[in-house]
PDB file of C-alpha atoms in Angstrom:
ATOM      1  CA  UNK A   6      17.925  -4.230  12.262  1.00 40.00           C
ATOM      2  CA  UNK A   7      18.986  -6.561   9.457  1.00 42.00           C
ATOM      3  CA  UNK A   8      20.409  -8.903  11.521  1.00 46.00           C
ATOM      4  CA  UNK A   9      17.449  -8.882  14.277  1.00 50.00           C
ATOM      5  CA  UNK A  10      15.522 -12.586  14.070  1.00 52.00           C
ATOM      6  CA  UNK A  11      11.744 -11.596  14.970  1.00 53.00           C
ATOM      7  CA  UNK A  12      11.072 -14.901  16.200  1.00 53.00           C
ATOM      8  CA  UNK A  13      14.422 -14.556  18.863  1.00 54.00           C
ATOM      9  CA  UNK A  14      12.552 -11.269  20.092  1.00 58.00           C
ATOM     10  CA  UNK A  15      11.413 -11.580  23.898  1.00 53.00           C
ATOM     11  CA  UNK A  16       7.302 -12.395  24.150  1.00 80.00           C
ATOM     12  CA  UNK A  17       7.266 -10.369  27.201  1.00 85.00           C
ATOM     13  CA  UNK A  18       8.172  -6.739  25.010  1.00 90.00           C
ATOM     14  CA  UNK A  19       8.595  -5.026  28.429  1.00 88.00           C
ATOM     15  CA  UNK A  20      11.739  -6.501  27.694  1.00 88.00           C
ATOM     16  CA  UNK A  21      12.367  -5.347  24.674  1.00 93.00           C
ATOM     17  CA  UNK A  22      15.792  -3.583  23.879  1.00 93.00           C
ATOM     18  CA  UNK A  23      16.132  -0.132  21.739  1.00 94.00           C
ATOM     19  CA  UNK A  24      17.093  -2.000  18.789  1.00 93.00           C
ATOM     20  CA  UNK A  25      14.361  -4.679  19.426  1.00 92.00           C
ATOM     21  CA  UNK A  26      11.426  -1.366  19.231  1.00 94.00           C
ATOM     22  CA  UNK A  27      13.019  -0.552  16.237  1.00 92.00           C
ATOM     23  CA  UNK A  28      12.422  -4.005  14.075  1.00 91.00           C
ATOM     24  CA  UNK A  29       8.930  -3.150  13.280  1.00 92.00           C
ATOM     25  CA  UNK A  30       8.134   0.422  14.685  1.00 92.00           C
ATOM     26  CA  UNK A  31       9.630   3.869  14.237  1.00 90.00           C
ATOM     27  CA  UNK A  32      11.470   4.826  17.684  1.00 94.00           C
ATOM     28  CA  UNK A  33      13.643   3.421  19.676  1.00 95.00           C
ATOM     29  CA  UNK A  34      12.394   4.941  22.918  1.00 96.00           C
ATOM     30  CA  UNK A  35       8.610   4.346  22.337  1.00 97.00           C
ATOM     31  CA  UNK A  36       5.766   5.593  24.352  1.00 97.00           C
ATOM     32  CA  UNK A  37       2.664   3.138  24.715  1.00 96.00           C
ATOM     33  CA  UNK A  38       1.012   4.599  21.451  1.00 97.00           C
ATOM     34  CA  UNK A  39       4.104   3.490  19.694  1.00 97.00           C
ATOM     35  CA  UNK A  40       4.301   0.008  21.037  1.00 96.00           C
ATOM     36  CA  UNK A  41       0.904  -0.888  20.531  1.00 97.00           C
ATOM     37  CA  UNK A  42       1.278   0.123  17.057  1.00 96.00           C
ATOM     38  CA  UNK A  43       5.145  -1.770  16.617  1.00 96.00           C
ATOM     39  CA  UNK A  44       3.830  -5.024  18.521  1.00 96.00           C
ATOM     40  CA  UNK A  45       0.380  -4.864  16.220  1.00 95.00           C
ATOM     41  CA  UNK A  46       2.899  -5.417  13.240  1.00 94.00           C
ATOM     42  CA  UNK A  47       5.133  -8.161  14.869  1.00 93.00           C
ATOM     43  CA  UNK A  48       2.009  -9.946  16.175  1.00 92.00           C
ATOM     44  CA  UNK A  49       0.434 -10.057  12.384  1.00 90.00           C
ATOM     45  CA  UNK A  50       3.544 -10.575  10.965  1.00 89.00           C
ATOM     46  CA  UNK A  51       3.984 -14.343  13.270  1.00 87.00           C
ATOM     47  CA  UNK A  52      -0.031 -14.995  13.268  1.00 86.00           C
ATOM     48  CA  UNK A  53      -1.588 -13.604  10.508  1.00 83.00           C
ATOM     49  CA  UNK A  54      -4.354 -11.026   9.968  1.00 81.00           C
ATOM     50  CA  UNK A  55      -6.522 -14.189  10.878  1.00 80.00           C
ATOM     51  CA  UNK A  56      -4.704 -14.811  14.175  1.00 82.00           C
ATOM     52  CA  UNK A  57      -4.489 -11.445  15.261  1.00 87.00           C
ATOM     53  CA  UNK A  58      -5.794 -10.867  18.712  1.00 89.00           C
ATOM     54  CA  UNK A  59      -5.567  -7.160  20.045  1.00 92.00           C
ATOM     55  CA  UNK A  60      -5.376  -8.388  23.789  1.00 92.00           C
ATOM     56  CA  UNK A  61      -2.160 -10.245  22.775  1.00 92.00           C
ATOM     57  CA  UNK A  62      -0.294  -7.025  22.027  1.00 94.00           C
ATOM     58  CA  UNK A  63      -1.870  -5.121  25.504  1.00 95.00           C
ATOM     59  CA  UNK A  64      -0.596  -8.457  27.437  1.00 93.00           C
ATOM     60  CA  UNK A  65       2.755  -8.153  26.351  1.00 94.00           C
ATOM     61  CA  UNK A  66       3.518  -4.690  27.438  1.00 94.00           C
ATOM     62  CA  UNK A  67       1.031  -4.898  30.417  1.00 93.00           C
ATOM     63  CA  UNK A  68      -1.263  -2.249  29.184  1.00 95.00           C
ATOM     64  CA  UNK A  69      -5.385  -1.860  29.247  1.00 95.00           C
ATOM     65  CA  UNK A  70      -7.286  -3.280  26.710  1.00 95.00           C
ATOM     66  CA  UNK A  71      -9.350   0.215  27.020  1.00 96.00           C
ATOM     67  CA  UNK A  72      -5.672   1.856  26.079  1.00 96.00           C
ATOM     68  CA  UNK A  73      -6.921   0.328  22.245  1.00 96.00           C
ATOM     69  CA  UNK A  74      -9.901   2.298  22.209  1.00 96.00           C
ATOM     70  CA  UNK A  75      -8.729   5.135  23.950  1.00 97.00           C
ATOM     71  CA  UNK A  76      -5.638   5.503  21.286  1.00 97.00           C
ATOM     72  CA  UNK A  77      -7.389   4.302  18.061  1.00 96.00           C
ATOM     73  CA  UNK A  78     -10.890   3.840  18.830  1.00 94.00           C
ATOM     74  CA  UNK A  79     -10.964   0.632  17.856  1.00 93.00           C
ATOM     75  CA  UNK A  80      -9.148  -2.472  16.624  1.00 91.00           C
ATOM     76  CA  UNK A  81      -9.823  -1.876  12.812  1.00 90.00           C
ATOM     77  CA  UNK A  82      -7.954   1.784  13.295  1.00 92.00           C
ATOM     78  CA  UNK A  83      -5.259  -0.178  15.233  1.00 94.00           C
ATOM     79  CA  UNK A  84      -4.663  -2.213  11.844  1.00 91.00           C
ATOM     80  CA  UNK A  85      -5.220   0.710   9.650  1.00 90.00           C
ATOM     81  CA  UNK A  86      -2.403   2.958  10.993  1.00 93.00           C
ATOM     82  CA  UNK A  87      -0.215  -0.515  11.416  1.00 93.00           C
ATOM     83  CA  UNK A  88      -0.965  -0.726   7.565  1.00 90.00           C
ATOM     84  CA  UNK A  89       0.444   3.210   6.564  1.00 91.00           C
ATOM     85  CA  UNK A  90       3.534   2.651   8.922  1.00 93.00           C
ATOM     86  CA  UNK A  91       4.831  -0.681   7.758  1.00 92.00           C
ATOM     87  CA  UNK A  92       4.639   0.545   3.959  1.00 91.00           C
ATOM     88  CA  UNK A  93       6.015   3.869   5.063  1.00 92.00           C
ATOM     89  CA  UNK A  94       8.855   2.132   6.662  1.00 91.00           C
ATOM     90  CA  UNK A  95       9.355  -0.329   4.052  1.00 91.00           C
ATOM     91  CA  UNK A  96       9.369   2.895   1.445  1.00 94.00           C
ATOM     92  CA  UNK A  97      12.028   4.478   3.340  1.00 93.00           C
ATOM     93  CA  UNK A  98      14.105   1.492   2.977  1.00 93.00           C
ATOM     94  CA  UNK A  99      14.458   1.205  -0.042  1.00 95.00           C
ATOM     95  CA  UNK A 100      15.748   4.958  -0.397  1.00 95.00           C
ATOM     96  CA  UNK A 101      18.723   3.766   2.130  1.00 95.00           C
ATOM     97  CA  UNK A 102      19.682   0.631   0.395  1.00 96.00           C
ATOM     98  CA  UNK A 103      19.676   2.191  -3.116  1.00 97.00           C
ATOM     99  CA  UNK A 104      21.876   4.782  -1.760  1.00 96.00           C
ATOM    100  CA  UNK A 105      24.269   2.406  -0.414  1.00 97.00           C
ATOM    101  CA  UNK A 106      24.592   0.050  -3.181  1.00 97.00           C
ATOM    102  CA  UNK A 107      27.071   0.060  -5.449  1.00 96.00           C
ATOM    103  CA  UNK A 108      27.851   3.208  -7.991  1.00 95.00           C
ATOM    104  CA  UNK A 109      26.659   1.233 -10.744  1.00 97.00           C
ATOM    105  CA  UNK A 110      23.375   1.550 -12.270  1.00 97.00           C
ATOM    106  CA  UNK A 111      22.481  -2.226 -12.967  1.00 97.00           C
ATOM    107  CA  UNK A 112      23.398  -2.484  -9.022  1.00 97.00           C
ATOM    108  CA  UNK A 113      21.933  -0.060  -7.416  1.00 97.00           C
ATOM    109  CA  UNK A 114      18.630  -1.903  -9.661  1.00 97.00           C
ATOM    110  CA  UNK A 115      19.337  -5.757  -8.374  1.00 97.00           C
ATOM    111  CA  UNK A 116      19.987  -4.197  -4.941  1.00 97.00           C
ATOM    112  CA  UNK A 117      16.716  -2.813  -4.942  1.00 97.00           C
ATOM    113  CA  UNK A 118      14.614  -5.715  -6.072  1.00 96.00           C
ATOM    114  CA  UNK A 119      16.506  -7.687  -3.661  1.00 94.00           C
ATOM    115  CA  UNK A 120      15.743  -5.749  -0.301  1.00 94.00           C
ATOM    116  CA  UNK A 121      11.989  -5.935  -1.640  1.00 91.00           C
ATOM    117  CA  UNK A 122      12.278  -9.872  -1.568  1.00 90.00           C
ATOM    118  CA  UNK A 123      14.031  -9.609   1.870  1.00 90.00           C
ATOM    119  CA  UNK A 124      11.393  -7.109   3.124  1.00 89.00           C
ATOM    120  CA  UNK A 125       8.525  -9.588   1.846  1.00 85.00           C
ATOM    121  CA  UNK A 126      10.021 -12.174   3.376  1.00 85.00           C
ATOM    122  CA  UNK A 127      10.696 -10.669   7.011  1.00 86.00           C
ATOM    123  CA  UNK A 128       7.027  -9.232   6.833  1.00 87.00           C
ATOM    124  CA  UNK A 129       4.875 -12.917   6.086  1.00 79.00           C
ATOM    125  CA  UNK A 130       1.617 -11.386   5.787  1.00 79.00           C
ATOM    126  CA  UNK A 131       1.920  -7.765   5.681  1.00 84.00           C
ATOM    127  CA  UNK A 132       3.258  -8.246   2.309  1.00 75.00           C
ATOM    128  CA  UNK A 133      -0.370  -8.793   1.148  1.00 73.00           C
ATOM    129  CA  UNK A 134      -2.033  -7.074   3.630  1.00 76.00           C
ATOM    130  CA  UNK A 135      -0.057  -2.747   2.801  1.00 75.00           C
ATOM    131  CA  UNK A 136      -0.654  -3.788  -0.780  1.00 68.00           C
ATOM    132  CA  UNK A 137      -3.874  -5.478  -0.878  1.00 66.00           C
ATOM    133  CA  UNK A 138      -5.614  -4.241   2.258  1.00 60.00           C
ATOM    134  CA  UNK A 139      -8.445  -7.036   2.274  1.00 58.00           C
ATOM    135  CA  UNK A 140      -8.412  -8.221   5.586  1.00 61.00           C
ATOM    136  CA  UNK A 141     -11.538  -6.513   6.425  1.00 66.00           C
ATOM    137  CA  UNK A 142     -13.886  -4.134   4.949  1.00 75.00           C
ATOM    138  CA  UNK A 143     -13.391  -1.564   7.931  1.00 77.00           C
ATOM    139  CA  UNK A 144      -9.635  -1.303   7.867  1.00 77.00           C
ATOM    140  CA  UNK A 145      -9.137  -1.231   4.185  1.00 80.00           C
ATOM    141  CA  UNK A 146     -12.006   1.877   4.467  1.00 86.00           C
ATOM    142  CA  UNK A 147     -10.192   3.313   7.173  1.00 86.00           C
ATOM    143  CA  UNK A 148      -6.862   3.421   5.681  1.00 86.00           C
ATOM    144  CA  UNK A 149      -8.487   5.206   2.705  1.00 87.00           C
ATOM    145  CA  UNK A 150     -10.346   7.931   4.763  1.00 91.00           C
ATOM    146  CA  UNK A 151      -7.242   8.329   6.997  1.00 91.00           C
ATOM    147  CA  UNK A 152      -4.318   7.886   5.349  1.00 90.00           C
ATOM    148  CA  UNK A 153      -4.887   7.792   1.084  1.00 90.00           C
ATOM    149  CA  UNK A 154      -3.484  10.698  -0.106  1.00 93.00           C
ATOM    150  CA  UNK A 155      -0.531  10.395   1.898  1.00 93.00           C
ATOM    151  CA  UNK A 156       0.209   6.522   0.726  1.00 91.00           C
ATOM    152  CA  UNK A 157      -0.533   7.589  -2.761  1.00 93.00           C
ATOM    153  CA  UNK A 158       2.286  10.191  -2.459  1.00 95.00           C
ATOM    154  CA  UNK A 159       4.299   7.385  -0.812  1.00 94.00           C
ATOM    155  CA  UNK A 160       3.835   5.310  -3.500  1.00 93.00           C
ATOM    156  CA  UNK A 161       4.250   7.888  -6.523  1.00 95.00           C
ATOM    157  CA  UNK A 162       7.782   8.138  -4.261  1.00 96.00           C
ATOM    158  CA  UNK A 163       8.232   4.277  -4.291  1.00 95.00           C
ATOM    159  CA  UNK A 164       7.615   4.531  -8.033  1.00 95.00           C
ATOM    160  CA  UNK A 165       9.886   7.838  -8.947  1.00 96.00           C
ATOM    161  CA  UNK A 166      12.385   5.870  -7.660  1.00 97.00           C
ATOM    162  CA  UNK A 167      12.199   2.936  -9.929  1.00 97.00           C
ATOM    163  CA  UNK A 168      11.545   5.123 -12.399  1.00 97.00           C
ATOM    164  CA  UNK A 169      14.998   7.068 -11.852  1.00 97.00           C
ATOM    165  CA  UNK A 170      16.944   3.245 -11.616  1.00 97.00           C
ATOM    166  CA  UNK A 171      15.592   2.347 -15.083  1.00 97.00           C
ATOM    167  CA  UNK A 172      16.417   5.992 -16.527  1.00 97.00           C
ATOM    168  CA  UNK A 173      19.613   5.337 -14.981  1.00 97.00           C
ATOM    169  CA  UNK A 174      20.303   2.021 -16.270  1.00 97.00           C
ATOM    170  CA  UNK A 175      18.958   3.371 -19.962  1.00 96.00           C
ATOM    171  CA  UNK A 176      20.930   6.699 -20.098  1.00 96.00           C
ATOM    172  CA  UNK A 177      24.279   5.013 -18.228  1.00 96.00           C
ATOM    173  CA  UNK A 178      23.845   7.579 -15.842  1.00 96.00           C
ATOM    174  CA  UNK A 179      24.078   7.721 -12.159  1.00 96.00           C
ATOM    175  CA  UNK A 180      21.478  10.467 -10.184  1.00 96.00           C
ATOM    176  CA  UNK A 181      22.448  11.219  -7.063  1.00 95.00           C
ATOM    177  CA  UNK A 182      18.745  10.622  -5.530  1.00 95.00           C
ATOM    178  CA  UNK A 183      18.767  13.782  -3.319  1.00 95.00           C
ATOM    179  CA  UNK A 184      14.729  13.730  -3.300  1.00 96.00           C
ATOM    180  CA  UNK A 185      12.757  12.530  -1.030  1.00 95.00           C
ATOM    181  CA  UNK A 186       8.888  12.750  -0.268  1.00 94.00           C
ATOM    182  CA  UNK A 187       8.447  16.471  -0.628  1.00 95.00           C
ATOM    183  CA  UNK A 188       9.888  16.544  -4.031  1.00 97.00           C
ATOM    184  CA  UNK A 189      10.293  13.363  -6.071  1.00 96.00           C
ATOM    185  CA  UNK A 190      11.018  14.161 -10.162  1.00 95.00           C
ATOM    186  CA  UNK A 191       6.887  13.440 -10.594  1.00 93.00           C
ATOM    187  CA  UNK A 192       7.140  15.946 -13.580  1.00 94.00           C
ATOM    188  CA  UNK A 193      10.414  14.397 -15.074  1.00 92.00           C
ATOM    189  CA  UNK A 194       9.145  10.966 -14.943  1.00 93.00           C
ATOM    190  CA  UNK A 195       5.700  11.752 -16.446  1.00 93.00           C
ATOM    191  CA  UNK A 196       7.892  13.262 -19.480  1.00 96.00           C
ATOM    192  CA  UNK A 197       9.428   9.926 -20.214  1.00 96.00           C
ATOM    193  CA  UNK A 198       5.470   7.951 -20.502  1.00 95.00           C
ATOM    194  CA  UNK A 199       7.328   4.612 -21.386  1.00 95.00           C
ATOM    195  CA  UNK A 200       9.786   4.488 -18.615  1.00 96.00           C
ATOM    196  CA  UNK A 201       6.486   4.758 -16.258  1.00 95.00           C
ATOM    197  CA  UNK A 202       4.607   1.983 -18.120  1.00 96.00           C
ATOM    198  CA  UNK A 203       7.680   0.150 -17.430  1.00 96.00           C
ATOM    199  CA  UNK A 204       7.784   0.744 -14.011  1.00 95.00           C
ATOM    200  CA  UNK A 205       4.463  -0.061 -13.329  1.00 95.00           C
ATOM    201  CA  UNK A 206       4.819  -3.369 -15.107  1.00 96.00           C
ATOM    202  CA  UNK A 207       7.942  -3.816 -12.616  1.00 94.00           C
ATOM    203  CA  UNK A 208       5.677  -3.263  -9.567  1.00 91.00           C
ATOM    204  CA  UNK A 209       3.189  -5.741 -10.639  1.00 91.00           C
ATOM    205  CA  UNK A 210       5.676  -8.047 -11.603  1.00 91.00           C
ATOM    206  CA  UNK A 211       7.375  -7.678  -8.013  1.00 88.00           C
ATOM    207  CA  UNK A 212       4.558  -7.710  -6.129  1.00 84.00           C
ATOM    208  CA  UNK A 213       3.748 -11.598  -7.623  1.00 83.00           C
ATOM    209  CA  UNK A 214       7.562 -12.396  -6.746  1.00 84.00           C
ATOM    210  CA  UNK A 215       7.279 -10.948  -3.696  1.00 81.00           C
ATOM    211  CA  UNK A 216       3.605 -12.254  -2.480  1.00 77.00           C
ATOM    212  CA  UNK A 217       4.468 -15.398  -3.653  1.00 77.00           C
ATOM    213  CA  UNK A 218       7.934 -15.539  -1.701  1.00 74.00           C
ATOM    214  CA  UNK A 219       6.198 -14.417   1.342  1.00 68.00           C
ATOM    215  CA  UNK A 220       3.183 -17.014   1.216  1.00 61.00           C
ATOM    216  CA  UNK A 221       5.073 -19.348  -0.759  1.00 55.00           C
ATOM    217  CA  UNK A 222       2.271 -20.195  -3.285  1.00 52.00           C
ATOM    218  CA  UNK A 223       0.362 -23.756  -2.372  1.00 50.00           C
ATOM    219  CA  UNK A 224       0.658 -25.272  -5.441  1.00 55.00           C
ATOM    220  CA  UNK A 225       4.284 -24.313  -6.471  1.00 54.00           C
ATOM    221  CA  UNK A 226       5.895 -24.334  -2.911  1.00 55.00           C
ATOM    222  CA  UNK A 227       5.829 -28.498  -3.188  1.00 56.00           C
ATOM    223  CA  UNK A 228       7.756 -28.255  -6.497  1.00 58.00           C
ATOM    224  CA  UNK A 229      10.948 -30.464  -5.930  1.00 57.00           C
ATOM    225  CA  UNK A 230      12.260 -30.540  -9.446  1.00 66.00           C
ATOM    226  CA  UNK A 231      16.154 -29.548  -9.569  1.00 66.00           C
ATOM    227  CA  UNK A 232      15.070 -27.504 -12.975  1.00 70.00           C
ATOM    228  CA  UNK A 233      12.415 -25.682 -11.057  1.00 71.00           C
ATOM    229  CA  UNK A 234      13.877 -25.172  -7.781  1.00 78.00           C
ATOM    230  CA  UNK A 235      12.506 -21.709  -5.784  1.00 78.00           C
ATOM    231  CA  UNK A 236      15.947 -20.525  -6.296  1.00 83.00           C
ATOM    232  CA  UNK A 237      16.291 -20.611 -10.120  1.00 86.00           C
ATOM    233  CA  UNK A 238      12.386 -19.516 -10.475  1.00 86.00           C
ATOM    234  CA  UNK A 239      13.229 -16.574  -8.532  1.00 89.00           C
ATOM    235  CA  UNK A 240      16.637 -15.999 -10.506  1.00 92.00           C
ATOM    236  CA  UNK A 241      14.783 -16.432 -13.751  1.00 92.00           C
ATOM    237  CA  UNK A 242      11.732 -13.808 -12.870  1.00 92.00           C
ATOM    238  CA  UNK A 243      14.528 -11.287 -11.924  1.00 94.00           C
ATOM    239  CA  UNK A 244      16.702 -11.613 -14.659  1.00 96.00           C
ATOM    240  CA  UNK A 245      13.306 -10.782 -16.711  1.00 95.00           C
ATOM    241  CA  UNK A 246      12.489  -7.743 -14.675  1.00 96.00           C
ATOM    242  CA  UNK A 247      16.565  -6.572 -15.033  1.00 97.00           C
ATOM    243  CA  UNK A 248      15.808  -7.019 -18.517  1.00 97.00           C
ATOM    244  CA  UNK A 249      12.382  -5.046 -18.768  1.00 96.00           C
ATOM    245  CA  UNK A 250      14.486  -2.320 -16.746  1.00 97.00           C
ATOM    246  CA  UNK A 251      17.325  -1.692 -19.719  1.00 96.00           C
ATOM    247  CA  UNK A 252      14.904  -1.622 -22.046  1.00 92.00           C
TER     248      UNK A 252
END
């Protein structure tokens, strides 16, 4: 779906292709649960949280507005299982495109940090929204209730793997990543305290990149010297975090 341009997708989604499902939701043949939930995420991702309107999303595959209720109770559980499947699916990702980077540990790193950017920047506000969940009280209370201790396995996953990358890039080795969700190295991680630390401080130092690429920060975004162009800020911040990585 790399190549799929969200804004070229079809407003009417009855439309909508196998491939097209597939930008934004988790099947390729969905039922109407499924495209509520995909066309909730496109619909926030070209409005906003703040121009999200639930009747929108029903319009476009000519479904009842009571089909909301009747599938998530409400519109804040609409947004809250929205929320666990795009960082799910941007999770995954980042398994597949480490995997089919280069055999090179410094690679396999820049590759990651670079489908991050690309994922912040195809997702606009959702970006914010899976990390920060502060678009309304409700939603961010909902995702907790619902779906907490799974994203907090998701993102001990999301973090075993940067941990492995910076072992790798450390030790000069290469690990084949055969985990997955069920049985990330936790333990083998948490035995190497620093190599954590320094992951989190990646995270954090991604997630400013990576908000500020997808909102393109007011007061920055108007900068039009040559020695501060987006281009070299961004090179500059990721050269630092390849550089936190080694160590």
């Amino acid at each position: 779906m790399a190549g799929k341009n969200l804004f070229n997708l079809p407003i009417d989604a009855r439309d909508y292709s196998e491939s097209d499902w597939l930008v934004f939701g988790n099947s390729a043949n969905p039922n109407t649960r499924q495209k509520l939930l995909a066309l909730t995420i496109e619909e926030i991702v070209k409005n906003g949280p703040g121009g999200f309107n639930v009747k929108n999303v029903c319009d476009r595959i000519d479904a009842k507005y009571a089909l909301i209720n009747y599938y998530f109770t409400n519109k804040e559980m609409l947004i809250a299982e929205a929320s666990a499947l795009t960082y799910r699916k941007s999770v995954d990702n980042y398994k597949m495109v480490i995997l089919a980077a280069p055999k090179d540990a410094e690679q396999r790193l820049r590759a990651f940090i670079k489908a991050e950017m690309d994922w912040f920047r195809k997702m606009g506000s959702w970006g914010l929204l899976v990390s920060y969940p502060i678009h309304s009280q409700e939603a961010r209370d909902l995702i907790q209730v619902n779906y907490g201790k799974e994203l907090k396995k998701y993102f001990e996953y999301y973090l075993s793997m940067i941990g492995t990358l910076i072992l790798d890039l450390r030790k000069g080795s290469l690990s084949d990543f055969n985990f997955d969700l069920t049985n990330y190295p936790r333990a083998t991680l948490l035995s190497h305290p620093g190599v954590v630390m320094d992951g989190i401080s990646m995270v954090w130092a991604a997630h400013g990149l990576n908000v500020w690429i997808a909102g393109q920060q007011m007061g920055s975004a108007n900068l039009t010297s040559p020695k501060f162009s987006h281009k070299k800020l961004i090179s500059h911040h990721v050269e630092k975090m390849v550089t936190l990585a080694r160590g």
